[in-house]
Amino acid sequence: MDSEEHFHEHYILKHSTPEGAKQYQDVVFNFLKYAPEIYEAAEHVLQNLTDKLEGRPFLSMHIRRGDFVTLRWLDNFEKEDALLRTVGNVVTELKQWLSEYQDNNRDYKEV
Protein backbone atom coordinates (compact mmCIF):
# COMPACT_ATOMS: atom_id res chain seq x y z
CA MET A 1 0.00 0.00 0.00
CA ASP A 2 3.00 2.23 -0.44
CA SER A 3 2.27 2.99 -4.09
CA GLU A 4 1.72 6.58 -5.09
CA GLU A 5 -1.92 5.83 -5.93
CA HIS A 6 -2.63 5.85 -2.18
CA PHE A 7 -1.09 9.20 -1.38
CA HIS A 8 -2.33 12.62 -2.48
CA GLU A 9 -0.35 15.69 -1.54
CA HIS A 10 -2.81 18.07 -3.14
CA TYR A 11 -6.52 18.41 -3.62
CA ILE A 12 -7.79 16.77 -6.77
CA LEU A 13 -10.59 19.32 -7.21
CA LYS A 14 -9.98 23.03 -7.42
CA HIS A 15 -12.68 25.68 -7.39
CA SER A 16 -12.59 29.06 -9.04
CA THR A 17 -14.41 30.78 -6.18
CA PRO A 18 -15.02 30.17 -2.48
CA GLU A 19 -18.73 30.05 -3.29
CA GLY A 20 -18.09 27.22 -5.76
CA ALA A 21 -16.15 25.30 -3.12
CA LYS A 22 -18.97 25.81 -0.60
CA GLN A 23 -21.60 24.70 -3.09
CA TYR A 24 -19.58 21.55 -3.82
CA GLN A 25 -19.23 20.81 -0.10
CA ASP A 26 -22.96 21.36 0.43
CA VAL A 27 -23.80 18.88 -2.31
CA VAL A 28 -21.27 16.25 -1.27
CA PHE A 29 -21.70 16.48 2.50
CA ASN A 30 -25.36 17.45 2.84
CA PHE A 31 -27.24 16.38 -0.28
CA LEU A 32 -25.69 13.08 -1.35
CA LYS A 33 -26.93 10.55 1.18
CA TYR A 34 -27.60 6.84 1.10
CA ALA A 35 -31.25 5.85 1.17
CA PRO A 36 -32.47 4.63 4.59
CA GLU A 37 -32.80 1.12 3.15
CA ILE A 38 -29.03 1.03 2.58
CA TYR A 39 -28.36 1.83 6.22
CA GLU A 40 -30.90 -0.79 7.29
CA ALA A 41 -29.30 -3.44 5.08
CA ALA A 42 -25.84 -2.55 6.39
CA GLU A 43 -27.04 -2.77 9.99
CA HIS A 44 -28.59 -6.18 9.26
CA VAL A 45 -25.35 -7.50 7.72
CA LEU A 46 -23.26 -6.05 10.57
CA GLN A 47 -25.53 -7.61 13.20
CA ASN A 48 -25.42 -11.01 11.49
CA LEU A 49 -21.63 -10.87 11.22
CA THR A 50 -21.26 -9.76 14.85
CA ASP A 51 -23.53 -12.61 15.96
CA LYS A 52 -21.64 -15.15 13.86
CA LEU A 53 -18.31 -14.00 15.30
CA GLU A 54 -19.78 -13.92 18.83
CA GLY A 55 -18.77 -10.30 19.25
CA ARG A 56 -15.11 -10.77 18.32
CA PRO A 57 -13.54 -7.90 16.35
CA PHE A 58 -13.17 -8.29 12.61
CA LEU A 59 -11.59 -6.59 9.65
CA SER A 60 -13.66 -5.74 6.61
CA MET A 61 -12.34 -4.56 3.28
CA HIS A 62 -13.82 -3.49 -0.01
CA ILE A 63 -11.93 -4.80 -3.03
CA ARG A 64 -12.45 -3.13 -6.36
CA ARG A 65 -11.41 -5.64 -8.97
CA GLY A 66 -10.54 -2.94 -11.47
CA ASP A 67 -7.87 -1.54 -9.13
CA PHE A 68 -6.19 -4.91 -8.83
CA VAL A 69 -6.01 -5.25 -12.59
CA THR A 70 -4.96 -1.66 -13.27
CA LEU A 71 -2.25 -1.67 -10.60
CA ARG A 72 -1.18 -5.23 -11.42
CA TRP A 73 -1.66 -6.31 -7.82
CA LEU A 74 -3.15 -9.63 -8.79
CA ASP A 75 -2.77 -12.02 -11.65
CA ASN A 76 -5.55 -14.54 -12.25
CA PHE A 77 -8.02 -12.57 -10.12
CA GLU A 78 -10.73 -15.09 -10.82
CA LYS A 79 -8.80 -17.81 -8.97
CA GLU A 80 -9.79 -18.08 -5.32
CA ASP A 81 -6.32 -19.00 -4.03
CA ALA A 82 -4.80 -15.93 -5.70
CA LEU A 83 -7.47 -13.68 -4.17
CA LEU A 84 -6.95 -15.17 -0.70
CA ARG A 85 -3.18 -14.74 -1.03
CA THR A 86 -3.64 -11.09 -1.99
CA VAL A 87 -6.04 -10.40 0.89
CA GLY A 88 -3.54 -12.09 3.21
CA ASN A 89 -0.81 -9.78 1.90
CA VAL A 90 -3.02 -6.75 2.57
CA VAL A 91 -3.72 -7.92 6.12
CA THR A 92 0.02 -8.46 6.69
CA GLU A 93 0.74 -4.93 5.44
CA LEU A 94 -2.00 -3.49 7.67
CA LYS A 95 -0.60 -5.29 10.72
CA GLN A 96 2.87 -3.96 9.94
CA TRP A 97 1.50 -0.44 9.49
CA LEU A 98 -0.43 -0.65 12.78
CA SER A 99 2.65 -1.90 14.63
CA GLU A 100 4.75 0.97 13.25
CA TYR A 101 1.95 3.43 14.04
CA GLN A 102 1.75 2.19 17.63
CA ASP A 103 5.53 2.45 18.00
CA ASN A 104 5.50 6.04 16.72
CA ASN A 105 2.39 7.16 18.63
CA ARG A 106 2.80 6.31 22.29
CA ASP A 107 -0.65 7.78 23.07
CA TYR A 108 -2.35 5.16 20.86
CA LYS A 109 -4.83 2.97 22.73
CA GLU A 110 -6.33 -0.13 21.15
CA VAL A 111 -10.10 -0.31 21.45
JSON list of C-alpha atoms in Angstrom, two decimals:
[
{"chain": "A", "resi": 1, "resn": "MET", "atom": "CA", "xyz": [0.00, 0.00, 0.00]},
{"chain": "A", "resi": 2, "resn": "ASP", "atom": "CA", "xyz": [3.00, 2.23, -0.44]},
{"chain": "A", "resi": 3, "resn": "SER", "atom": "CA", "xyz": [2.27, 2.99, -4.09]},
{"chain": "A", "resi": 4, "resn": "GLU", "atom": "CA", "xyz": [1.72, 6.58, -5.09]},
{"chain": "A", "resi": 5, "resn": "GLU", "atom": "CA", "xyz": [-1.92, 5.83, -5.93]},
{"chain": "A", "resi": 6, "resn": "HIS", "atom": "CA", "xyz": [-2.63, 5.85, -2.18]},
{"chain": "A", "resi": 7, "resn": "PHE", "atom": "CA", "xyz": [-1.09, 9.20, -1.38]},
{"chain": "A", "resi": 8, "resn": "HIS", "atom": "CA", "xyz": [-2.33, 12.62, -2.48]},
{"chain": "A", "resi": 9, "resn": "GLU", "atom": "CA", "xyz": [-0.35, 15.69, -1.54]},
{"chain": "A", "resi": 10, "resn": "HIS", "atom": "CA", "xyz": [-2.81, 18.07, -3.14]},
{"chain": "A", "resi": 11, "resn": "TYR", "atom": "CA", "xyz": [-6.52, 18.41, -3.62]},
{"chain": "A", "resi": 12, "resn": "ILE", "atom": "CA", "xyz": [-7.79, 16.77, -6.77]},
{"chain": "A", "resi": 13, "resn": "LEU", "atom": "CA", "xyz": [-10.59, 19.32, -7.21]},
{"chain": "A", "resi": 14, "resn": "LYS", "atom": "CA", "xyz": [-9.98, 23.03, -7.42]},
{"chain": "A", "resi": 15, "resn": "HIS", "atom": "CA", "xyz": [-12.68, 25.68, -7.39]},
{"chain": "A", "resi": 16, "resn": "SER", "atom": "CA", "xyz": [-12.59, 29.06, -9.04]},
{"chain": "A", "resi": 17, "resn": "THR", "atom": "CA", "xyz": [-14.41, 30.78, -6.18]},
{"chain": "A", "resi": 18, "resn": "PRO", "atom": "CA", "xyz": [-15.02, 30.17, -2.48]},
{"chain": "A", "resi": 19, "resn": "GLU", "atom": "CA", "xyz": [-18.73, 30.05, -3.29]},
{"chain": "A", "resi": 20, "resn": "GLY", "atom": "CA", "xyz": [-18.09, 27.22, -5.76]},
{"chain": "A", "resi": 21, "resn": "ALA", "atom": "CA", "xyz": [-16.15, 25.30, -3.12]},
{"chain": "A", "resi": 22, "resn": "LYS", "atom": "CA", "xyz": [-18.97, 25.81, -0.60]},
{"chain": "A", "resi": 23, "resn": "GLN", "atom": "CA", "xyz": [-21.60, 24.70, -3.09]},
{"chain": "A", "resi": 24, "resn": "TYR", "atom": "CA", "xyz": [-19.58, 21.55, -3.82]},
{"chain": "A", "resi": 25, "resn": "GLN", "atom": "CA", "xyz": [-19.23, 20.81, -0.10]},
{"chain": "A", "resi": 26, "resn": "ASP", "atom": "CA", "xyz": [-22.96, 21.36, 0.43]},
{"chain": "A", "resi": 27, "resn": "VAL", "atom": "CA", "xyz": [-23.80, 18.88, -2.31]},
{"chain": "A", "resi": 28, "resn": "VAL", "atom": "CA", "xyz": [-21.27, 16.25, -1.27]},
{"chain": "A", "resi": 29, "resn": "PHE", "atom": "CA", "xyz": [-21.70, 16.48, 2.50]},
{"chain": "A", "resi": 30, "resn": "ASN", "atom": "CA", "xyz": [-25.36, 17.45, 2.84]},
{"chain": "A", "resi": 31, "resn": "PHE", "atom": "CA", "xyz": [-27.24, 16.38, -0.28]},
{"chain": "A", "resi": 32, "resn": "LEU", "atom": "CA", "xyz": [-25.69, 13.08, -1.35]},
{"chain": "A", "resi": 33, "resn": "LYS", "atom": "CA", "xyz": [-26.93, 10.55, 1.18]},
{"chain": "A", "resi": 34, "resn": "TYR", "atom": "CA", "xyz": [-27.60, 6.84, 1.10]},
{"chain": "A", "resi": 35, "resn": "ALA", "atom": "CA", "xyz": [-31.25, 5.85, 1.17]},
{"chain": "A", "resi": 36, "resn": "PRO", "atom": "CA", "xyz": [-32.47, 4.63, 4.59]},
{"chain": "A", "resi": 37, "resn": "GLU", "atom": "CA", "xyz": [-32.80, 1.12, 3.15]},
{"chain": "A", "resi": 38, "resn": "ILE", "atom": "CA", "xyz": [-29.03, 1.03, 2.58]},
{"chain": "A", "resi": 39, "resn": "TYR", "atom": "CA", "xyz": [-28.36, 1.83, 6.22]},
{"chain": "A", "resi": 40, "resn": "GLU", "atom": "CA", "xyz": [-30.90, -0.79, 7.29]},
{"chain": "A", "resi": 41, "resn": "ALA", "atom": "CA", "xyz": [-29.30, -3.44, 5.08]},
{"chain": "A", "resi": 42, "resn": "ALA", "atom": "CA", "xyz": [-25.84, -2.55, 6.39]},
{"chain": "A", "resi": 43, "resn": "GLU", "atom": "CA", "xyz": [-27.04, -2.77, 9.99]},
{"chain": "A", "resi": 44, "resn": "HIS", "atom": "CA", "xyz": [-28.59, -6.18, 9.26]},
{"chain": "A", "resi": 45, "resn": "VAL", "atom": "CA", "xyz": [-25.35, -7.50, 7.72]},
{"chain": "A", "resi": 46, "resn": "LEU", "atom": "CA", "xyz": [-23.26, -6.05, 10.57]},
{"chain": "A", "resi": 47, "resn": "GLN", "atom": "CA", "xyz": [-25.53, -7.61, 13.20]},
{"chain": "A", "resi": 48, "resn": "ASN", "atom": "CA", "xyz": [-25.42, -11.01, 11.49]},
{"chain": "A", "resi": 49, "resn": "LEU", "atom": "CA", "xyz": [-21.63, -10.87, 11.22]},
{"chain": "A", "resi": 50, "resn": "THR", "atom": "CA", "xyz": [-21.26, -9.76, 14.85]},
{"chain": "A", "resi": 51, "resn": "ASP", "atom": "CA", "xyz": [-23.53, -12.61, 15.96]},
{"chain": "A", "resi": 52, "resn": "LYS", "atom": "CA", "xyz": [-21.64, -15.15, 13.86]},
{"chain": "A", "resi": 53, "resn": "LEU", "atom": "CA", "xyz": [-18.31, -14.00, 15.30]},
{"chain": "A", "resi": 54, "resn": "GLU", "atom": "CA", "xyz": [-19.78, -13.92, 18.83]},
{"chain": "A", "resi": 55, "resn": "GLY", "atom": "CA", "xyz": [-18.77, -10.30, 19.25]},
{"chain": "A", "resi": 56, "resn": "ARG", "atom": "CA", "xyz": [-15.11, -10.77, 18.32]},
{"chain": "A", "resi": 57, "resn": "PRO", "atom": "CA", "xyz": [-13.54, -7.90, 16.35]},
{"chain": "A", "resi": 58, "resn": "PHE", "atom": "CA", "xyz": [-13.17, -8.29, 12.61]},
{"chain": "A", "resi": 59, "resn": "LEU", "atom": "CA", "xyz": [-11.59, -6.59, 9.65]},
{"chain": "A", "resi": 60, "resn": "SER", "atom": "CA", "xyz": [-13.66, -5.74, 6.61]},
{"chain": "A", "resi": 61, "resn": "MET", "atom": "CA", "xyz": [-12.34, -4.56, 3.28]},
{"chain": "A", "resi": 62, "resn": "HIS", "atom": "CA", "xyz": [-13.82, -3.49, -0.01]},
{"chain": "A", "resi": 63, "resn": "ILE", "atom": "CA", "xyz": [-11.93, -4.80, -3.03]},
{"chain": "A", "resi": 64, "resn": "ARG", "atom": "CA", "xyz": [-12.45, -3.13, -6.36]},
{"chain": "A", "resi": 65, "resn": "ARG", "atom": "CA", "xyz": [-11.41, -5.64, -8.97]},
{"chain": "A", "resi": 66, "resn": "GLY", "atom": "CA", "xyz": [-10.54, -2.94, -11.47]},
{"chain": "A", "resi": 67, "resn": "ASP", "atom": "CA", "xyz": [-7.87, -1.54, -9.13]},
{"chain": "A", "resi": 68, "resn": "PHE", "atom": "CA", "xyz": [-6.19, -4.91, -8.83]},
{"chain": "A", "resi": 69, "resn": "VAL", "atom": "CA", "xyz": [-6.01, -5.25, -12.59]},
{"chain": "A", "resi": 70, "resn": "THR", "atom": "CA", "xyz": [-4.96, -1.66, -13.27]},
{"chain": "A", "resi": 71, "resn": "LEU", "atom": "CA", "xyz": [-2.25, -1.67, -10.60]},
{"chain": "A", "resi": 72, "resn": "ARG", "atom": "CA", "xyz": [-1.18, -5.23, -11.42]},
{"chain": "A", "resi": 73, "resn": "TRP", "atom": "CA", "xyz": [-1.66, -6.31, -7.82]},
{"chain": "A", "resi": 74, "resn": "LEU", "atom": "CA", "xyz": [-3.15, -9.63, -8.79]},
{"chain": "A", "resi": 75, "resn": "ASP", "atom": "CA", "xyz": [-2.77, -12.02, -11.65]},
{"chain": "A", "resi": 76, "resn": "ASN", "atom": "CA", "xyz": [-5.55, -14.54, -12.25]},
{"chain": "A", "resi": 77, "resn": "PHE", "atom": "CA", "xyz": [-8.02, -12.57, -10.12]},
{"chain": "A", "resi": 78, "resn": "GLU", "atom": "CA", "xyz": [-10.73, -15.09, -10.82]},
{"chain": "A", "resi": 79, "resn": "LYS", "atom": "CA", "xyz": [-8.80, -17.81, -8.97]},
{"chain": "A", "resi": 80, "resn": "GLU", "atom": "CA", "xyz": [-9.79, -18.08, -5.32]},
{"chain": "A", "resi": 81, "resn": "ASP", "atom": "CA", "xyz": [-6.32, -19.00, -4.03]},
{"chain": "A", "resi": 82, "resn": "ALA", "atom": "CA", "xyz": [-4.80, -15.93, -5.70]},
{"chain": "A", "resi": 83, "resn": "LEU", "atom": "CA", "xyz": [-7.47, -13.68, -4.17]},
{"chain": "A", "resi": 84, "resn": "LEU", "atom": "CA", "xyz": [-6.95, -15.17, -0.70]},
{"chain": "A", "resi": 85, "resn": "ARG", "atom": "CA", "xyz": [-3.18, -14.74, -1.03]},
{"chain": "A", "resi": 86, "resn": "THR", "atom": "CA", "xyz": [-3.64, -11.09, -1.99]},
{"chain": "A", "resi": 87, "resn": "VAL", "atom": "CA", "xyz": [-6.04, -10.40, 0.89]},
{"chain": "A", "resi": 88, "resn": "GLY", "atom": "CA", "xyz": [-3.54, -12.09, 3.21]},
{"chain": "A", "resi": 89, "resn": "ASN", "atom": "CA", "xyz": [-0.81, -9.78, 1.90]},
{"chain": "A", "resi": 90, "resn": "VAL", "atom": "CA", "xyz": [-3.02, -6.75, 2.57]},
{"chain": "A", "resi": 91, "resn": "VAL", "atom": "CA", "xyz": [-3.72, -7.92, 6.12]},
{"chain": "A", "resi": 92, "resn": "THR", "atom": "CA", "xyz": [0.02, -8.46, 6.69]},
{"chain": "A", "resi": 93, "resn": "GLU", "atom": "CA", "xyz": [0.74, -4.93, 5.44]},
{"chain": "A", "resi": 94, "resn": "LEU", "atom": "CA", "xyz": [-2.00, -3.49, 7.67]},
{"chain": "A", "resi": 95, "resn": "LYS", "atom": "CA", "xyz": [-0.60, -5.29, 10.72]},
{"chain": "A", "resi": 96, "resn": "GLN", "atom": "CA", "xyz": [2.87, -3.96, 9.94]},
{"chain": "A", "resi": 97, "resn": "TRP", "atom": "CA", "xyz": [1.50, -0.44, 9.49]},
{"chain": "A", "resi": 98, "resn": "LEU", "atom": "CA", "xyz": [-0.43, -0.65, 12.78]},
{"chain": "A", "resi": 99, "resn": "SER", "atom": "CA", "xyz": [2.65, -1.90, 14.63]},
{"chain": "A", "resi": 100, "resn": "GLU", "atom": "CA", "xyz": [4.75, 0.97, 13.25]},
{"chain": "A", "resi": 101, "resn": "TYR", "atom": "CA", "xyz": [1.95, 3.43, 14.04]},
{"chain": "A", "resi": 102, "resn": "GLN", "atom": "CA", "xyz": [1.75, 2.19, 17.63]},
{"chain": "A", "resi": 103, "resn": "ASP", "atom": "CA", "xyz": [5.53, 2.45, 18.00]},
{"chain": "A", "resi": 104, "resn": "ASN", "atom": "CA", "xyz": [5.50, 6.04, 16.72]},
{"chain": "A", "resi": 105, "resn": "ASN", "atom": "CA", "xyz": [2.39, 7.16, 18.63]},
{"chain": "A", "resi": 106, "resn": "ARG", "atom": "CA", "xyz": [2.80, 6.31, 22.29]},
{"chain": "A", "resi": 107, "resn": "ASP", "atom": "CA", "xyz": [-0.65, 7.78, 23.07]},
{"chain": "A", "resi": 108, "resn": "TYR", "atom": "CA", "xyz": [-2.35, 5.16, 20.86]},
{"chain": "A", "resi": 109, "resn": "LYS", "atom": "CA", "xyz": [-4.83, 2.97, 22.73]},
{"chain": "A", "resi": 110, "resn": "GLU", "atom": "CA", "xyz": [-6.33, -0.13, 21.15]},
{"chain": "A", "resi": 111, "resn": "VAL", "atom": "CA", "xyz": [-10.10, -0.31, 21.45]}
]
